[in-house]
Amino acid sequence: MSPKSGVAKLEKNRIIEYICKLVSIIMAKITKSAAKERIEALSEELRRHNYNYYVLNAPVITDFEFDLKMQELQALEALYPDLVLPDSPTQSVGSDIEDKPVEKVNGQTETNKSFLSYSKIKDENRGFEQIPHKYPMLSLGNTYSREDMLAFCNKIEAENGEMLEYSCELKFDGVAICLTYINGELKRAVTRGDGVKGDNVIDNVLTIKSIPLHLKPGDWPREFEIRGEIFMPWSAFETLNKEKEEIGEQPFANPRNAASGSLKLQSSAQVAGRGLDCVLYHMLGEDLPFTTHSEAIAAAARWGLPTSEFSQVRRGAADVMDYIEHWDSRRKTLPYATDGVVIKVNSLALQKRLGFTAKSPRWATAYKFKPEQALTRLLSISYQVGRTGAVTPVANLEPVPLSGTIVKRASLHNKDQMDLLDIHIGDWVYVEKGGEIIPKITGVEKAKRPDDAARPDFPTLCPDCGTPLVRDPEEARHYCPNRTGCPTQTKSAFVHFASRDAMDILAGDATIDQLYDNNLIRRLSDLYRLTKEQLMPLEGWQERSCDNFLASLEKSKSVPFERVLYALGIRHIGKTTAKLLAKHFPDIDALAAAGEEQLAQIDAIGSIVAASISAYFADPENRRLIDELRGFGLKFTGSGASQKVSNLLEGKSIVVSGVFSIPREDLKAMIEANGGTATGSVSGKTSYLLAGDKPGDAKMKKAAALGIEVIDEQQFYNMIGR
Ligand code: IVH
């Protein structure tokens, strides 16, 4: 069986199986009571998946499976219209607003665990102003079938008696956003929310370089809305996930989740570092001077707005199908994720005539590409201990070809995921590549489960050192708490310490293993005690390699503070955070002395990071290590202290919000340079709220409630004598 035919056959089988199920519902005229039960179950299930997808950014099923379930519900509802539930998922769009669904799903016992474990996401999402949409923000009808696409075009053309123009576009896999420009200036950037109202995330959107605050001079209407997608290109996604893995955080499942999670961060400075991008594809307003959709988008491009270079106007169904064909394979070469194409009737007058259903426009639809999957056998599960002690289950598979490579291993993420899949050793499993480095298991073919298939026991002890594992209450992962005594964790800490972006010492995995196995290193400081006499007798070491290695150790003593801080391997402290801390604190003593609360006040440092730093310095072992490393001459003092220009803002904590004549980051740097602290959120400890144009509504309200003085840009300059 060739790889391609295997994959194609698998998809075909699943689709045929599904169609048979739908047909059987219709033909067998499923009894009304059975239909009622199934409608209720499917509605509840789809609501839960919507919540996982839109609010938690952590879907547990693929889009394909979701769409199949939705189609089943639609088929049943069409059969028994009187059974349609008032809040049926077929009648409304999924909501990204976190409050409402939490109450709903908390009643569920099955998934309670995972919802509770995400309570921190809910916490971090607080504080966006909710704004009603002027025009409801709907979704799109979609299909995986080319016949349906043909039927979509043919039906509209038959009704109109002529061949029509369609705007054919890529379907970007990101987060929908609605921008409002008034007098050429960006005034609001609102997420889809529940379709009726969404969160104003303008501060975060302003960090996206391709979105202009001011439009280029042109014939733009006084007020209009333009909608589109905020997405994370593959390169930014890979960098972010690598960094997350390095600091012991759970990586994002795909770029869409990463974009959505990033857009809802509380700190714009942090969002700015996430590499988000945007493409706009739908303009709305009163009396817009256009007759076609493509004209409107071309005008938007002239005004400086980001639009897609790949949208094309095509005539008639055959030409539309040609566009679909073209992108089905080409899309893999794009630097961002797409999950299909969108076909829109180009004439705005006809769009108006066709109108909307409760959930989507009748003038547009999406053709979705089927994800490439493979079916193979699960041979065993290994449990890997990472640098931070996180234990990750990895599936060992019967090798199978998928999208050009042979897949032998796949991630199972954590115990919750294993339970959700109800995976057994010996099962036939579906493997998919979602853009991650390691492919993932997305489903189990239960019908093929062998009789002797056994449910795996997640280990209770560390597979490496035997210490009882603990489950982090904030995350779904299990950890080995033996940070200093667990061989894998210790070795990984050395590898991280020596890595190029950290201390840049000439020692990779093999050298660290060898030094560890020969009892030469246990604590990071042991590296600086190594001598040529100890190294020379070891296998593979020669005069020259010894000299080079020792020279690299010597050189590492001049590595700047920010890299030393990163090298220590404090949980949640990646390169960016280490840089930020080294800028903020003159030396490691000041950092160690900072309380958790003080740390959390720093823009871009959340409560989890603050707690991790505090816990690290609270451990006398770590303090002893730092003293030893300092004794060897490593740099624990930064250049931040020397950048100070005055103490005029000594003891003052200032929150910056809105748009200013200079970048916000520059204002924050000025605060720090004058002895103050730039913080991210307004609290009782805030001295001033420095407000520019369009400051965050929530921040202004909180400042007013707490009686905190609000100053403008000029008043700030006066304060620092500028
Ligand atoms: S048009 C009235 N065009 O896909 C509907 N949507 O699954 C306007 N999407 O909600 C949407 N690429 O978030 C449109 N070229 C494109 C798109 C696109 C991605 C998203 C959008 C929509 C979702 C539906």
CSV table of C-alpha atoms and ligand atoms in Angstrom, one decimal, residues 138-140 169-172 176 192 229 281-282 342 344 356 361 363, ligand 1:
chain,number,residue,atom,x,y,z
A,138,LEU,CA,-21.2,35.4,12.3
A,139,SER,CA,-19.5,32.2,11.3
A,140,LEU,CA,-19.4,30.4,7.9
A,169,GLU,CA,-9.9,33.4,-0.7
A,170,LEU,CA,-7.8,31.3,1.7
A,171,LYS,CA,-9.4,30.4,4.9
A,172,PHE,CA,-6.9,31.6,7.5
A,176,ALA,CA,-11.5,36.5,14.1
A,192,ARG,CA,-15.9,37.8,17.9
A,229,GLU,CA,-8.1,37.0,11.1
A,281,TYR,CA,-11.2,40.1,4.4
A,282,HIS,CA,-14.6,41.7,5.1
A,342,VAL,CA,-13.7,30.7,1.4
A,344,LYS,CA,-18.0,34.6,-1.5
A,356,PHE,CA,-28.0,35.4,6.4
A,361,PRO,CA,-24.2,34.3,5.4
A,363,TRP,CA,-23.6,34.3,0.1
B,1,IVH,S1,-15.5,35.7,5.7
B,1,IVH,C1,-19.8,36.7,7.5
B,1,IVH,N1,-13.2,35.0,4.8
B,1,IVH,O1,-13.4,31.4,9.3
B,1,IVH,C2,-18.7,35.8,7.5
B,1,IVH,N2,-13.8,34.3,7.0
B,1,IVH,O2,-15.0,29.2,10.1
B,1,IVH,C3,-17.4,36.5,7.2
B,1,IVH,N3,-12.0,33.0,8.1
B,1,IVH,O3,-15.6,33.3,11.2
B,1,IVH,C4,-16.3,35.6,7.3
B,1,IVH,N4,-10.5,33.1,6.5
B,1,IVH,O4,-13.1,33.8,11.4
B,1,IVH,C5,-14.0,34.9,5.9
B,1,IVH,N5,-11.1,34.6,3.9
B,1,IVH,C6,-11.9,34.5,4.9
B,1,IVH,C7,-11.6,33.8,6.1
B,1,IVH,C8,-12.6,33.7,7.1
B,1,IVH,C9,-10.8,32.7,7.8
B,1,IVH,C10,-12.6,32.6,9.4
B,1,IVH,C11,-13.6,33.6,10.1
B,1,IVH,C12,-14.9,32.9,10.1
B,1,IVH,C13,-14.4,31.4,10.2
B,1,IVH,C14,-15.5,30.5,9.8
